[in-house]
Tab-separated table of C-alpha atoms in Angstrom:
chain	number	residue	atom	x	y	z
M	23	MET	CA	26.185	145.905	-44.459
M	24	ASN	CA	23.485	148.471	-44.138
M	25	GLN	CA	19.964	147.435	-43.508
M	26	PRO	CA	17.426	148.313	-46.548
M	27	LEU	CA	15.878	151.682	-46.007
M	28	GLN	CA	12.203	151.559	-45.086
M	29	ASN	CA	11.230	155.303	-44.664
M	30	LEU	CA	12.424	158.818	-45.507
M	31	GLU	CA	13.530	159.501	-42.022
M	32	GLN	CA	16.034	156.678	-42.140
M	33	LEU	CA	17.525	158.158	-45.454
M	34	LEU	CA	18.020	161.422	-44.068
M	35	ASP	CA	19.684	159.994	-40.766
M	36	ARG	CA	22.015	157.725	-43.021
M	37	VAL	CA	23.083	160.632	-45.329
M	38	GLY	CA	23.496	162.803	-42.025
M	39	GLU	CA	25.853	160.568	-40.895
M	40	LEU	CA	28.417	161.318	-43.599
M	41	THR	CA	28.214	164.967	-42.447
M	42	HIS	CA	29.815	164.512	-39.132
M	43	HIS	CA	32.922	162.915	-40.534
M	44	ASN	CA	33.663	164.699	-43.894
M	45	ASP	CA	34.330	168.333	-45.044
M	46	ARG	CA	32.694	167.391	-48.450
M	47	VAL	CA	30.330	164.791	-49.134
M	48	SER	CA	30.009	163.111	-52.485
M	49	ILE	CA	27.336	161.316	-54.341
M	50	GLU	CA	29.735	158.157	-54.208
M	51	MET	CA	29.811	158.329	-50.343
M	52	VAL	CA	25.746	158.675	-50.396
M	53	VAL	CA	25.336	155.689	-52.685
M	54	GLU	CA	27.793	153.481	-50.644
M	55	SER	CA	25.860	154.348	-47.372
M	56	ILE	CA	22.251	153.575	-48.869
M	57	GLY	CA	23.590	150.675	-50.960
M	58	SER	CA	23.621	149.951	-54.725
M	59	ARG	CA	20.844	147.578	-54.941
M	60	SER	CA	18.052	150.034	-54.074
M	61	PHE	CA	16.517	152.181	-56.810
M	62	GLY	CA	13.873	153.432	-54.422
M	63	PRO	CA	16.276	155.237	-52.039
M	64	LEU	CA	18.202	156.467	-55.000
M	65	LEU	CA	15.021	158.185	-56.419
M	66	MET	CA	14.322	159.592	-52.998
M	67	LEU	CA	17.725	160.986	-52.799
M	68	ILE	CA	17.326	162.650	-56.235
M	69	GLY	CA	13.916	164.163	-55.216
M	70	ILE	CA	15.333	165.402	-51.981
M	71	THR	CA	18.097	167.189	-53.742
M	72	LEU	CA	15.965	168.655	-56.309
M	73	PHE	CA	13.215	169.731	-53.821
M	74	SER	CA	15.705	171.102	-51.096
M	75	PRO	CA	17.892	174.227	-51.081
M	76	LEU	CA	20.740	171.993	-52.698
M	77	SER	CA	18.847	172.381	-55.966
M	78	GLY	CA	20.397	176.019	-56.050
M	79	VAL	CA	23.882	174.699	-56.455
M	80	PRO	CA	25.072	175.358	-59.973
M	81	GLY	CA	24.801	172.654	-62.235
M	82	MET	CA	23.058	170.332	-59.584
M	83	SER	CA	19.748	169.967	-61.945
M	84	PHE	CA	21.916	168.663	-64.891
M	85	PHE	CA	23.459	166.235	-62.657
M	86	MET	CA	20.371	165.147	-61.204
M	87	ALA	CA	18.783	164.684	-64.567
M	88	LEU	CA	21.781	162.418	-65.785
M	89	PHE	CA	21.165	160.734	-62.381
M	90	VAL	CA	17.485	160.194	-63.017
M	91	LEU	CA	18.088	158.897	-66.614
M	92	LEU	CA	20.602	156.459	-65.398
M	93	VAL	CA	18.623	154.957	-62.439
M	94	ALA	CA	15.312	154.887	-64.558
M	95	VAL	CA	17.097	153.246	-67.465
M	96	GLN	CA	18.626	150.588	-65.479
M	97	MET	CA	15.287	149.788	-63.683
M	98	LEU	CA	13.916	149.338	-67.175
M	99	ILE	CA	16.504	146.943	-68.176
M	100	GLY	CA	16.054	144.966	-64.829
M	101	ARG	CA	19.550	145.293	-63.361
M	102	LYS	CA	19.761	144.300	-59.883
M	103	LYS	CA	22.616	146.628	-59.053
M	104	PHE	CA	23.058	149.782	-60.692
M	105	TRP	CA	26.067	151.470	-62.056
M	106	LEU	CA	26.942	155.287	-62.064
M	107	PRO	CA	30.019	156.966	-63.926
M	108	HIS	CA	32.693	158.746	-61.990
M	109	PHE	CA	31.782	162.193	-63.073
M	110	ILE	CA	28.457	161.783	-61.032
M	111	LEU	CA	29.792	159.902	-58.456
M	112	ASP	CA	32.534	162.353	-57.755
M	113	ARG	CA	29.986	165.339	-57.637
M	114	SER	CA	30.120	166.704	-53.785
M	115	VAL	CA	28.567	169.255	-51.641
M	116	GLU	CA	30.091	170.957	-48.574
M	117	HIS	CA	28.957	169.137	-45.337
M	118	ASN	CA	27.482	172.167	-43.819
M	119	LYS	CA	25.214	173.095	-46.848
M	120	LEU	CA	24.240	169.311	-46.957
M	121	GLN	CA	23.447	169.382	-43.246
M	122	LYS	CA	21.240	172.630	-43.502
M	123	ALA	CA	19.209	170.841	-46.397
M	124	LEU	CA	18.770	167.567	-44.098
M	125	ASP	CA	17.539	169.756	-40.982
M	126	TRP	CA	15.038	171.546	-43.299
M	127	LEU	CA	13.782	168.264	-44.310
M	128	ASN	CA	13.555	166.527	-41.024
M	129	LYS	CA	10.058	167.766	-39.837
M	130	PRO	CA	8.153	166.977	-42.949
M	131	ALA	CA	9.968	163.629	-43.190
M	132	ARG	CA	8.517	162.459	-39.845
M	133	GLY	CA	4.979	163.389	-41.193
M	134	ILE	CA	5.270	161.983	-44.269
M	135	ASP	CA	6.571	158.510	-42.757
M	136	ARG	CA	3.446	158.334	-40.420
M	137	VAL	CA	1.228	158.017	-43.351
M	138	LEU	CA	3.230	155.446	-45.459
M	139	LYS	CA	2.060	151.859	-45.553
M	140	PRO	CA	1.902	149.116	-48.031
M	141	ARG	CA	-1.262	149.663	-50.261
M	142	LEU	CA	-2.113	149.095	-53.933
M	143	THR	CA	1.145	147.280	-54.108
M	144	PHE	CA	0.650	146.092	-57.629
M	145	LEU	CA	1.547	149.822	-58.812
M	146	VAL	CA	5.041	149.400	-57.321
M	147	HIS	CA	5.957	145.820	-58.055
M	148	ARG	CA	6.906	144.138	-61.461
M	149	GLY	CA	4.861	145.867	-64.179
M	150	GLY	CA	4.089	149.028	-61.957
M	151	SER	CA	7.727	149.501	-61.306
M	152	TYR	CA	8.380	149.646	-65.196
M	153	GLY	CA	5.733	152.297	-65.414
M	154	ILE	CA	7.519	154.156	-62.823
M	155	ALA	CA	10.872	153.741	-64.485
M	156	VAL	CA	9.275	155.075	-67.826
M	157	LEU	CA	7.968	157.984	-65.964
M	158	CYS	CA	11.220	158.968	-64.666
M	159	VAL	CA	13.071	158.601	-68.025
M	160	ILE	CA	10.515	161.296	-69.370
M	161	VAL	CA	11.158	163.528	-66.323
M	162	GLY	CA	15.010	163.190	-66.592
M	163	LEU	CA	14.652	164.135	-70.336
M	164	CYS	CA	12.533	167.188	-69.614
M	165	MET	CA	14.640	168.505	-66.674
M	166	PRO	CA	16.666	170.980	-68.882
M	167	ILE	CA	13.154	172.581	-70.111
M	168	MET	CA	12.357	172.878	-66.426
M	169	GLU	CA	15.121	175.362	-65.817
M	170	LEU	CA	13.154	177.777	-67.896
M	171	VAL	CA	9.985	177.569	-65.581
M	172	PRO	CA	10.362	178.577	-61.920
M	173	PHE	CA	9.638	175.864	-59.334
M	174	SER	CA	8.981	173.082	-62.046
M	175	SER	CA	12.062	171.291	-61.006
M	176	SER	CA	11.239	171.505	-57.433
M	177	ALA	CA	7.789	169.937	-58.373
M	178	ALA	CA	9.494	167.261	-60.208
M	179	GLY	CA	11.867	166.472	-57.259
M	180	LEU	CA	8.691	166.203	-54.979
M	181	ALA	CA	7.268	163.665	-57.369
M	182	LEU	CA	10.463	161.761	-57.574
M	183	LEU	CA	10.578	161.683	-53.703
M	184	ALA	CA	7.064	160.329	-53.736
M	185	LEU	CA	8.055	157.653	-56.205
M	186	GLY	CA	11.368	156.628	-54.326
M	187	LEU	CA	9.208	156.398	-51.191
M	188	SER	CA	6.400	154.294	-52.847
M	189	LEU	CA	9.214	151.902	-53.938
M	190	VAL	CA	10.558	151.591	-50.447
M	191	ALA	CA	7.200	151.600	-48.557
M	192	HIS	CA	5.465	149.584	-51.264
M	193	ASP	CA	2.794	152.202	-51.265
M	194	GLY	CA	1.007	152.170	-54.642
M	195	LEU	CA	-1.358	155.186	-53.404
M	196	LEU	CA	1.855	157.452	-52.960
M	197	ALA	CA	2.902	156.536	-56.515
M	198	LEU	CA	-0.500	157.665	-57.774
M	199	LEU	CA	-0.025	160.939	-56.124
M	200	ALA	CA	3.575	161.336	-57.699
M	201	PHE	CA	1.755	160.754	-61.069
M	202	VAL	CA	-0.562	163.629	-60.462
M	203	ILE	CA	2.197	165.838	-59.163
M	204	PHE	CA	4.074	164.965	-62.470
M	205	GLY	CA	0.945	165.760	-64.517
M	206	ALA	CA	0.495	169.159	-62.692
M	207	THR	CA	4.281	169.835	-63.266
M	208	PHE	CA	4.038	169.170	-67.184
M	209	THR	CA	0.758	171.157	-67.344
M	210	LEU	CA	2.657	174.233	-65.631
M	211	ILE	CA	5.626	173.790	-68.183
M	212	ALA	CA	3.277	173.545	-71.194
M	213	VAL	CA	1.264	176.736	-69.968
M	214	ASN	CA	4.511	178.788	-69.447
M	215	LEU	CA	6.344	177.765	-72.593
M	216	LEU	CA	3.233	177.782	-75.088
């Protein structure tokens, strides 16, 4: 059984191992590799996908929005192990596209992991994690609108990545930063659409 992830580099390494043995890498393969009990790594995975060049794959934002909603709602109802439907689990990407995105993310991941540490933990445990889940539901519902505003889904992906990392590293300060990024993203959307 895989050890729990503790940082972003470990997540990228674990997903990267899948590219060495498969022509296509499905979400089900990734979920199995990171474990089905950890919501933080799943949010990290969604955030990485939206922030990376993979977000340009047709239909990826729609599937990631469904993924966010499913993860967040299950966090809200207190499930210990999450469930995903097969139409999401079966979604896949070519291994070379995935490896290119992972290579692109490796250097920033090292820098991010150096500054993570447990702090303001009340923001990522119990009540705080419910607040994170509510915010993720809102983001998932707003993602179709984000398709109309350039770079807004990438900004939301960055914030989701930060939220996932905050849950993994128990870093409440990072969760606060994610809330600020979401606020700026929603402001950008409002300014562009009104």
